[in-house]
């Protein structure tokens, strides 16, 4: 980060986000290097996560065929339409911690004969298993999203997982494909993405990495044949935040031919044991949250460096299959349901984190925001028949231009966002060129108080007519959409830019996300 010589007085507002647009202390220079563009930003970085948790599946996605809420096979049509508009590339299910308690055979066959189960991690509620393998995989087909099945390794068996693979993927005759056909599905779904357990260092069984490495070797072996001719993408449960020993041990102990991805989980929060409200927060809490969010860059860098040691050709993907903001539940809601609102703070987490993933796309080739509907940093909230799109949804929609585009490396000469004696880089950015030759740059200004002017160079842009823009901003960081006012926070056209000697000069208001398209 560049240090600013002229000291600027920083007055910390008591509440965040008075729309004071104090000028930046200096321009931020962002240099794009299109000649060095080599690596694709996998669309799977923009994946989502749906766990049997609170009102994500039951009372969220799934309302049942008999509901008055418009649905297709029990899945809300408004949610399907909203997620289709995001082009969600993949959806992880059924957990999370729930995955290592879930026995998939409980969720197939006639619904009135499926056993009830108790969701031991999330509220201790009883579930009737009416949403199971068929319902999930058919929903993914409807969404045109690849399913990512997280398997039960903690309390399941090798045979149970091998059977699940055969049930959903085997084309010919076999005990499991016969059962699938008897349950009404002739053709296999061809599920590629499989999680070999979840958080095996915690709710997945409190395992040591050496022990889990052996478990991965065993489970991965029986999921497919000698050469993995099914093309399965097996993702081992990965590190908790900065547990680099976990990554080192898994990479060292699991042979390359048994593993395609290694996971990482990292959430953003104020303090883990004092998370605070999702909507009533002050600037100190905002700053602390952003510090944990921006740490994703260090985590991606350090976990990737360990992976490079064992896999210099980068054949194994780093899969950040849980990320997002985590606060206290909304007052009056079940603490085990993790239902929280979603403000401009969450838009900042999303904008900055997705930029980090884009810039690390050579190794980070898949990620899953936690979670899709009504849980943690959701893109969609529902209440009865009502549905709203959160600020995070809008960021995901603005960034989808990067799906499968070629990442353009950038260098940022940044300015600080200061809070007291601490500082964070104010601007985060990423850029890509899509299949039609259009360049897209996404920029996030996390500064709670100051607008910043950025100068994008390296493209030699002829005229402002070659550029269009979109912005997500609001008057207060705490602003969010409610069922009474679902459009309070939404994107708008952005025109606060000009071309100066081939450089694109844009001014980003405090806590805003801007997407620019350059022809
Ligand atoms: O996303 C909520 C929970 O967070 C998941 O179930 C678990 O994997 C993680 O600890």
PDB file of N, CA, C and O in Angstrom, residues 30-35 37 41 398-403 405-410 430-443 456-461 466-470 504 514-519:
ATOM      1  N   UNK A  30      -4.739   1.940 -10.748  1.00  0.00           N
ATOM      2  CA  UNK A  30      -4.913   0.503 -11.012  1.00  0.00           C
ATOM      3  C   UNK A  30      -4.382   0.230 -12.411  1.00  0.00           C
ATOM      4  O   UNK A  30      -4.892   0.768 -13.396  1.00  0.00           O
ATOM      5  N   UNK A  31      -3.337  -0.573 -12.481  1.00  0.00           N
ATOM      6  CA  UNK A  31      -2.728  -0.880 -13.778  1.00  0.00           C
ATOM      7  C   UNK A  31      -3.169  -2.266 -14.231  1.00  0.00           C
ATOM      8  O   UNK A  31      -2.937  -3.261 -13.529  1.00  0.00           O
ATOM      9  N   UNK A  32      -3.826  -2.312 -15.377  1.00  0.00           N
ATOM     10  CA  UNK A  32      -4.242  -3.590 -15.956  1.00  0.00           C
ATOM     11  C   UNK A  32      -3.151  -4.087 -16.893  1.00  0.00           C
ATOM     12  O   UNK A  32      -2.576  -3.289 -17.647  1.00  0.00           O
ATOM     13  N   UNK A  33      -2.893  -5.381 -16.858  1.00  0.00           N
ATOM     14  CA  UNK A  33      -1.863  -5.970 -17.727  1.00  0.00           C
ATOM     15  C   UNK A  33      -2.498  -6.993 -18.666  1.00  0.00           C
ATOM     16  O   UNK A  33      -2.331  -8.206 -18.480  1.00  0.00           O
ATOM     17  N   UNK A  34      -3.216  -6.514 -19.691  1.00  0.00           N
ATOM     18  CA  UNK A  34      -3.932  -7.466 -20.562  1.00  0.00           C
ATOM     19  C   UNK A  34      -2.997  -8.426 -21.292  1.00  0.00           C
ATOM     20  O   UNK A  34      -3.402  -9.544 -21.598  1.00  0.00           O
ATOM     21  N   UNK A  35      -1.738  -8.004 -21.526  1.00  0.00           N
ATOM     22  CA  UNK A  35      -0.817  -8.893 -22.238  1.00  0.00           C
ATOM     23  C   UNK A  35      -0.428 -10.112 -21.404  1.00  0.00           C
ATOM     24  O   UNK A  35       0.059 -11.110 -21.938  1.00  0.00           O
ATOM     25  N   UNK A  37      -2.625 -11.716 -19.495  1.00  0.00           N
ATOM     26  CA  UNK A  37      -3.847 -12.471 -19.151  1.00  0.00           C
ATOM     27  C   UNK A  37      -3.718 -13.908 -19.641  1.00  0.00           C
ATOM     28  O   UNK A  37      -3.517 -14.142 -20.831  1.00  0.00           O
ATOM     29  N   UNK A  41     -11.208 -17.266 -15.066  1.00  0.00           N
ATOM     30  CA  UNK A  41     -11.925 -17.182 -13.788  1.00  0.00           C
ATOM     31  C   UNK A  41     -13.056 -18.205 -13.887  1.00  0.00           C
ATOM     32  O   UNK A  41     -14.034 -17.986 -14.606  1.00  0.00           O
ATOM     33  N   UNK A 398     -23.905  -8.317 -10.479  1.00  0.00           N
ATOM     34  CA  UNK A 398     -22.993  -7.400 -11.173  1.00  0.00           C
ATOM     35  C   UNK A 398     -21.686  -8.087 -11.561  1.00  0.00           C
ATOM     36  O   UNK A 398     -21.078  -7.755 -12.572  1.00  0.00           O
ATOM     37  N   UNK A 399     -21.243  -9.043 -10.739  1.00  0.00           N
ATOM     38  CA  UNK A 399     -19.947  -9.691 -10.982  1.00  0.00           C
ATOM     39  C   UNK A 399     -20.050 -10.879 -11.931  1.00  0.00           C
ATOM     40  O   UNK A 399     -19.037 -11.476 -12.276  1.00  0.00           O
ATOM     41  N   UNK A 400     -21.250 -11.265 -12.342  1.00  0.00           N
ATOM     42  CA  UNK A 400     -21.329 -12.506 -13.131  1.00  0.00           C
ATOM     43  C   UNK A 400     -20.686 -12.348 -14.510  1.00  0.00           C
ATOM     44  O   UNK A 400     -20.438 -13.336 -15.196  1.00  0.00           O
ATOM     45  N   UNK A 401     -20.368 -11.106 -14.886  1.00  0.00           N
ATOM     46  CA  UNK A 401     -19.627 -10.880 -16.137  1.00  0.00           C
ATOM     47  C   UNK A 401     -18.272 -11.593 -16.135  1.00  0.00           C
ATOM     48  O   UNK A 401     -17.688 -11.816 -17.195  1.00  0.00           O
ATOM     49  N   UNK A 402     -17.777 -11.927 -14.937  1.00  0.00           N
ATOM     50  CA  UNK A 402     -16.460 -12.587 -14.860  1.00  0.00           C
ATOM     51  C   UNK A 402     -16.539 -14.100 -15.096  1.00  0.00           C
ATOM     52  O   UNK A 402     -15.495 -14.749 -15.225  1.00  0.00           O
ATOM     53  N   UNK A 403     -17.752 -14.662 -15.117  1.00  0.00           N
ATOM     54  CA  UNK A 403     -17.870 -16.123 -15.259  1.00  0.00           C
ATOM     55  C   UNK A 403     -17.095 -16.615 -16.488  1.00  0.00           C
ATOM     56  O   UNK A 403     -17.418 -16.248 -17.623  1.00  0.00           O
ATOM     57  N   UNK A 405     -14.483 -15.858 -17.822  1.00  0.00           N
ATOM     58  CA  UNK A 405     -13.703 -14.869 -18.582  1.00  0.00           C
ATOM     59  C   UNK A 405     -12.215 -15.042 -18.237  1.00  0.00           C
ATOM     60  O   UNK A 405     -11.864 -15.732 -17.270  1.00  0.00           O
ATOM     61  N   UNK A 406     -11.350 -14.412 -19.027  1.00  0.00           N
ATOM     62  CA  UNK A 406      -9.908 -14.520 -18.766  1.00  0.00           C
ATOM     63  C   UNK A 406      -9.482 -13.391 -17.832  1.00  0.00           C
ATOM     64  O   UNK A 406      -9.688 -12.205 -18.145  1.00  0.00           O
ATOM     65  N   UNK A 407      -8.922 -13.771 -16.704  1.00  0.00           N
ATOM     66  CA  UNK A 407      -8.542 -12.771 -15.702  1.00  0.00           C
ATOM     67  C   UNK A 407      -7.407 -11.893 -16.239  1.00  0.00           C
ATOM     68  O   UNK A 407      -6.428 -12.392 -16.798  1.00  0.00           O
ATOM     69  N   UNK A 408      -7.555 -10.594 -16.078  1.00  0.00           N
ATOM     70  CA  UNK A 408      -6.489  -9.650 -16.441  1.00  0.00           C
ATOM     71  C   UNK A 408      -5.759  -9.259 -15.149  1.00  0.00           C
ATOM     72  O   UNK A 408      -6.374  -8.682 -14.241  1.00  0.00           O
ATOM     73  N   UNK A 409      -4.484  -9.609 -15.051  1.00  0.00           N
ATOM     74  CA  UNK A 409      -3.753  -9.250 -13.818  1.00  0.00           C
ATOM     75  C   UNK A 409      -3.742  -7.732 -13.614  1.00  0.00           C
ATOM     76  O   UNK A 409      -3.660  -6.962 -14.586  1.00  0.00           O
ATOM     77  N   UNK A 410      -3.826  -7.331 -12.367  1.00  0.00           N
ATOM     78  CA  UNK A 410      -3.814  -5.896 -12.059  1.00  0.00           C
ATOM     79  C   UNK A 410      -2.794  -5.613 -10.955  1.00  0.00           C
ATOM     80  O   UNK A 410      -2.459  -6.500 -10.176  1.00  0.00           O
ATOM     81  N   UNK A 430     -10.795  -6.237  -9.564  1.00  0.00           N
ATOM     82  CA  UNK A 430     -10.361  -7.334 -10.439  1.00  0.00           C
ATOM     83  C   UNK A 430     -10.884  -7.023 -11.833  1.00  0.00           C
ATOM     84  O   UNK A 430     -11.800  -6.207 -12.007  1.00  0.00           O
ATOM     85  N   UNK A 431     -10.276  -7.671 -12.820  1.00  0.00           N
ATOM     86  CA  UNK A 431     -10.656  -7.384 -14.211  1.00  0.00           C
ATOM     87  C   UNK A 431     -10.551  -8.652 -15.041  1.00  0.00           C
ATOM     88  O   UNK A 431      -9.781  -9.567 -14.723  1.00  0.00           O
ATOM     89  N   UNK A 432     -11.342  -8.694 -16.103  1.00  0.00           N
ATOM     90  CA  UNK A 432     -11.288  -9.865 -16.996  1.00  0.00           C
ATOM     91  C   UNK A 432     -11.729  -9.452 -18.398  1.00  0.00           C
ATOM     92  O   UNK A 432     -12.353  -8.404 -18.596  1.00  0.00           O
ATOM     93  N   UNK A 433     -11.367 -10.329 -19.357  1.00  0.00           N
ATOM     94  CA  UNK A 433     -11.840 -10.135 -20.735  1.00  0.00           C
ATOM     95  C   UNK A 433     -12.736 -11.318 -21.080  1.00  0.00           C
ATOM     96  O   UNK A 433     -12.350 -12.470 -20.897  1.00  0.00           O
ATOM     97  N   UNK A 434     -13.947 -11.022 -21.566  1.00  0.00           N
ATOM     98  CA  UNK A 434     -14.883 -12.119 -21.835  1.00  0.00           C
ATOM     99  C   UNK A 434     -14.721 -12.634 -23.268  1.00  0.00           C
ATOM    100  O   UNK A 434     -13.894 -12.140 -24.054  1.00  0.00           O
ATOM    101  N   UNK A 435     -15.530 -13.634 -23.618  1.00  0.00           N
ATOM    102  CA  UNK A 435     -15.394 -14.303 -24.917  1.00  0.00           C
ATOM    103  C   UNK A 435     -15.660 -13.346 -26.081  1.00  0.00           C
ATOM    104  O   UNK A 435     -15.200 -13.577 -27.208  1.00  0.00           O
ATOM    105  N   UNK A 436     -16.385 -12.263 -25.834  1.00  0.00           N
ATOM    106  CA  UNK A 436     -16.664 -11.280 -26.893  1.00  0.00           C
ATOM    107  C   UNK A 436     -15.643 -10.156 -26.946  1.00  0.00           C
ATOM    108  O   UNK A 436     -15.827  -9.172 -27.671  1.00  0.00           O
ATOM    109  N   UNK A 437     -14.614 -10.252 -26.119  1.00  0.00           N
ATOM    110  CA  UNK A 437     -13.566  -9.234 -26.130  1.00  0.00           C
ATOM    111  C   UNK A 437     -13.855  -8.045 -25.232  1.00  0.00           C
ATOM    112  O   UNK A 437     -13.064  -7.096 -25.181  1.00  0.00           O
ATOM    113  N   UNK A 438     -14.973  -8.068 -24.518  1.00  0.00           N
ATOM    114  CA  UNK A 438     -15.273  -6.954 -23.610  1.00  0.00           C
ATOM    115  C   UNK A 438     -14.451  -7.095 -22.329  1.00  0.00           C
ATOM    116  O   UNK A 438     -14.296  -8.201 -21.804  1.00  0.00           O
ATOM    117  N   UNK A 439     -13.948  -5.969 -21.846  1.00  0.00           N
ATOM    118  CA  UNK A 439     -13.216  -5.973 -20.577  1.00  0.00           C
ATOM    119  C   UNK A 439     -14.171  -5.533 -19.468  1.00  0.00           C
ATOM    120  O   UNK A 439     -14.928  -4.567 -19.634  1.00  0.00           O
ATOM    121  N   UNK A 440     -14.117  -6.263 -18.361  1.00  0.00           N
ATOM    122  CA  UNK A 440     -14.950  -5.916 -17.201  1.00  0.00           C
ATOM    123  C   UNK A 440     -14.049  -5.680 -16.007  1.00  0.00           C
ATOM    124  O   UNK A 440     -13.159  -6.497 -15.720  1.00  0.00           O
ATOM    125  N   UNK A 441     -14.266  -4.564 -15.338  1.00  0.00           N
ATOM    126  CA  UNK A 441     -13.534  -4.283 -14.100  1.00  0.00           C
ATOM    127  C   UNK A 441     -14.550  -4.111 -12.984  1.00  0.00           C
ATOM    128  O   UNK A 441     -15.552  -3.394 -13.155  1.00  0.00           O
ATOM    129  N   UNK A 442     -14.320  -4.781 -11.868  1.00  0.00           N
ATOM    130  CA  UNK A 442     -15.208  -4.609 -10.708  1.00  0.00           C
ATOM    131  C   UNK A 442     -14.389  -3.997  -9.580  1.00  0.00           C
ATOM    132  O   UNK A 442     -13.284  -4.460  -9.273  1.00  0.00           O
ATOM    133  N   UNK A 443     -14.943  -2.959  -8.976  1.00  0.00           N
ATOM    134  CA  UNK A 443     -14.211  -2.158  -7.993  1.00  0.00           C
ATOM    135  C   UNK A 443     -15.061  -2.015  -6.738  1.00  0.00           C
ATOM    136  O   UNK A 443     -16.265  -1.747  -6.830  1.00  0.00           O
ATOM    137  N   UNK A 456      -7.746   3.897 -13.931  1.00  0.00           N
ATOM    138  CA  UNK A 456      -7.447   2.607 -14.554  1.00  0.00           C
ATOM    139  C   UNK A 456      -6.601   2.847 -15.784  1.00  0.00           C
ATOM    140  O   UNK A 456      -7.050   3.520 -16.721  1.00  0.00           O
ATOM    141  N   UNK A 457      -5.386   2.294 -15.789  1.00  0.00           N
ATOM    142  CA  UNK A 457      -4.567   2.464 -16.974  1.00  0.00           C
ATOM    143  C   UNK A 457      -4.139   1.104 -17.523  1.00  0.00           C
ATOM    144  O   UNK A 457      -4.282   0.080 -16.852  1.00  0.00           O
ATOM    145  N   UNK A 458      -3.645   1.123 -18.747  1.00  0.00           N
ATOM    146  CA  UNK A 458      -3.196  -0.115 -19.370  1.00  0.00           C
ATOM    147  C   UNK A 458      -4.070  -0.553 -20.529  1.00  0.00           C
ATOM    148  O   UNK A 458      -3.757  -1.506 -21.231  1.00  0.00           O
ATOM    149  N   UNK A 459      -5.179   0.160 -20.763  1.00  0.00           N
ATOM    150  CA  UNK A 459      -6.088  -0.254 -21.839  1.00  0.00           C
ATOM    151  C   UNK A 459      -6.142   0.727 -23.006  1.00  0.00           C
ATOM    152  O   UNK A 459      -6.623   0.401 -24.082  1.00  0.00           O
ATOM    153  N   UNK A 460      -5.694   1.944 -22.812  1.00  0.00           N
ATOM    154  CA  UNK A 460      -5.736   2.996 -23.847  1.00  0.00           C
ATOM    155  C   UNK A 460      -7.153   3.155 -24.414  1.00  0.00           C
ATOM    156  O   UNK A 460      -7.429   2.847 -25.579  1.00  0.00           O
ATOM    157  N   UNK A 461      -8.051   3.622 -23.584  1.00  0.00           N
ATOM    158  CA  UNK A 461      -9.459   3.752 -23.976  1.00  0.00           C
ATOM    159  C   UNK A 461      -9.644   5.047 -24.772  1.00  0.00           C
ATOM    160  O   UNK A 461      -9.197   6.120 -24.353  1.00  0.00           O
ATOM    161  N   UNK A 466     -17.029   4.357 -24.950  1.00  0.00           N
ATOM    162  CA  UNK A 466     -16.670   2.934 -24.953  1.00  0.00           C
ATOM    163  C   UNK A 466     -16.919   2.272 -23.598  1.00  0.00           C
ATOM    164  O   UNK A 466     -16.627   1.088 -23.426  1.00  0.00           O
ATOM    165  N   UNK A 467     -17.416   3.058 -22.645  1.00  0.00           N
ATOM    166  CA  UNK A 467     -17.523   2.549 -21.274  1.00  0.00           C
ATOM    167  C   UNK A 467     -18.961   2.675 -20.782  1.00  0.00           C
ATOM    168  O   UNK A 467     -19.627   3.691 -21.027  1.00  0.00           O
ATOM    169  N   UNK A 468     -19.430   1.630 -20.099  1.00  0.00           N
ATOM    170  CA  UNK A 468     -20.700   1.741 -19.365  1.00  0.00           C
ATOM    171  C   UNK A 468     -20.450   1.241 -17.945  1.00  0.00           C
ATOM    172  O   UNK A 468     -19.508   0.465 -17.705  1.00  0.00           O
ATOM    173  N   UNK A 469     -21.297   1.680 -17.023  1.00  0.00           N
ATOM    174  CA  UNK A 469     -21.065   1.301 -15.632  1.00  0.00           C
ATOM    175  C   UNK A 469     -22.339   1.096 -14.849  1.00  0.00           C
ATOM    176  O   UNK A 469     -23.417   1.583 -15.226  1.00  0.00           O
ATOM    177  N   UNK A 470     -22.188   0.385 -13.758  1.00  0.00           N
ATOM    178  CA  UNK A 470     -23.303   0.124 -12.845  1.00  0.00           C
ATOM    179  C   UNK A 470     -22.765   0.253 -11.425  1.00  0.00           C
ATOM    180  O   UNK A 470     -21.597  -0.106 -11.173  1.00  0.00           O
ATOM    181  N   UNK A 504      -9.045   5.509 -17.634  1.00  0.00           N
ATOM    182  CA  UNK A 504     -10.426   5.658 -17.172  1.00  0.00           C
ATOM    183  C   UNK A 504     -10.368   6.172 -15.733  1.00  0.00           C
ATOM    184  O   UNK A 504      -9.789   5.513 -14.856  1.00  0.00           O
ATOM    185  N   UNK A 514     -18.720  -0.928  -7.876  1.00  0.00           N
ATOM    186  CA  UNK A 514     -18.914  -0.436  -9.244  1.00  0.00           C
ATOM    187  C   UNK A 514     -18.430  -1.500 -10.233  1.00  0.00           C
ATOM    188  O   UNK A 514     -17.381  -2.109 -10.035  1.00  0.00           O
ATOM    189  N   UNK A 515     -19.234  -1.730 -11.270  1.00  0.00           N
ATOM    190  CA  UNK A 515     -18.817  -2.635 -12.353  1.00  0.00           C
ATOM    191  C   UNK A 515     -18.749  -1.821 -13.632  1.00  0.00           C
ATOM    192  O   UNK A 515     -19.697  -1.112 -13.989  1.00  0.00           O
ATOM    193  N   UNK A 516     -17.610  -1.907 -14.322  1.00  0.00           N
ATOM    194  CA  UNK A 516     -17.403  -1.148 -15.556  1.00  0.00           C
ATOM    195  C   UNK A 516     -17.228  -2.109 -16.724  1.00  0.00           C
ATOM    196  O   UNK A 516     -16.531  -3.132 -16.592  1.00  0.00           O
ATOM    197  N   UNK A 517     -17.846  -1.779 -17.826  1.00  0.00           N
ATOM    198  CA  UNK A 517     -17.661  -2.572 -19.052  1.00  0.00           C
ATOM    199  C   UNK A 517     -16.975  -1.694 -20.089  1.00  0.00           C
ATOM    200  O   UNK A 517     -17.423  -0.581 -20.364  1.00  0.00           O
ATOM    201  N   UNK A 518     -15.874  -2.204 -20.640  1.00  0.00           N
ATOM    202  CA  UNK A 518     -15.070  -1.392 -21.562  1.00  0.00           C
ATOM    203  C   UNK A 518     -14.974  -2.119 -22.902  1.00  0.00           C
ATOM    204  O   UNK A 518     -14.531  -3.269 -22.965  1.00  0.00           O
ATOM    205  N   UNK A 519     -15.424  -1.428 -23.955  1.00  0.00           N
ATOM    206  CA  UNK A 519     -15.379  -2.038 -25.295  1.00  0.00           C
ATOM    207  C   UNK A 519     -14.097  -1.678 -26.003  1.00  0.00           C
ATOM    208  O   UNK A 519     -13.578  -0.582 -25.836  1.00  0.00           O
TER     209      UNK A 519
END
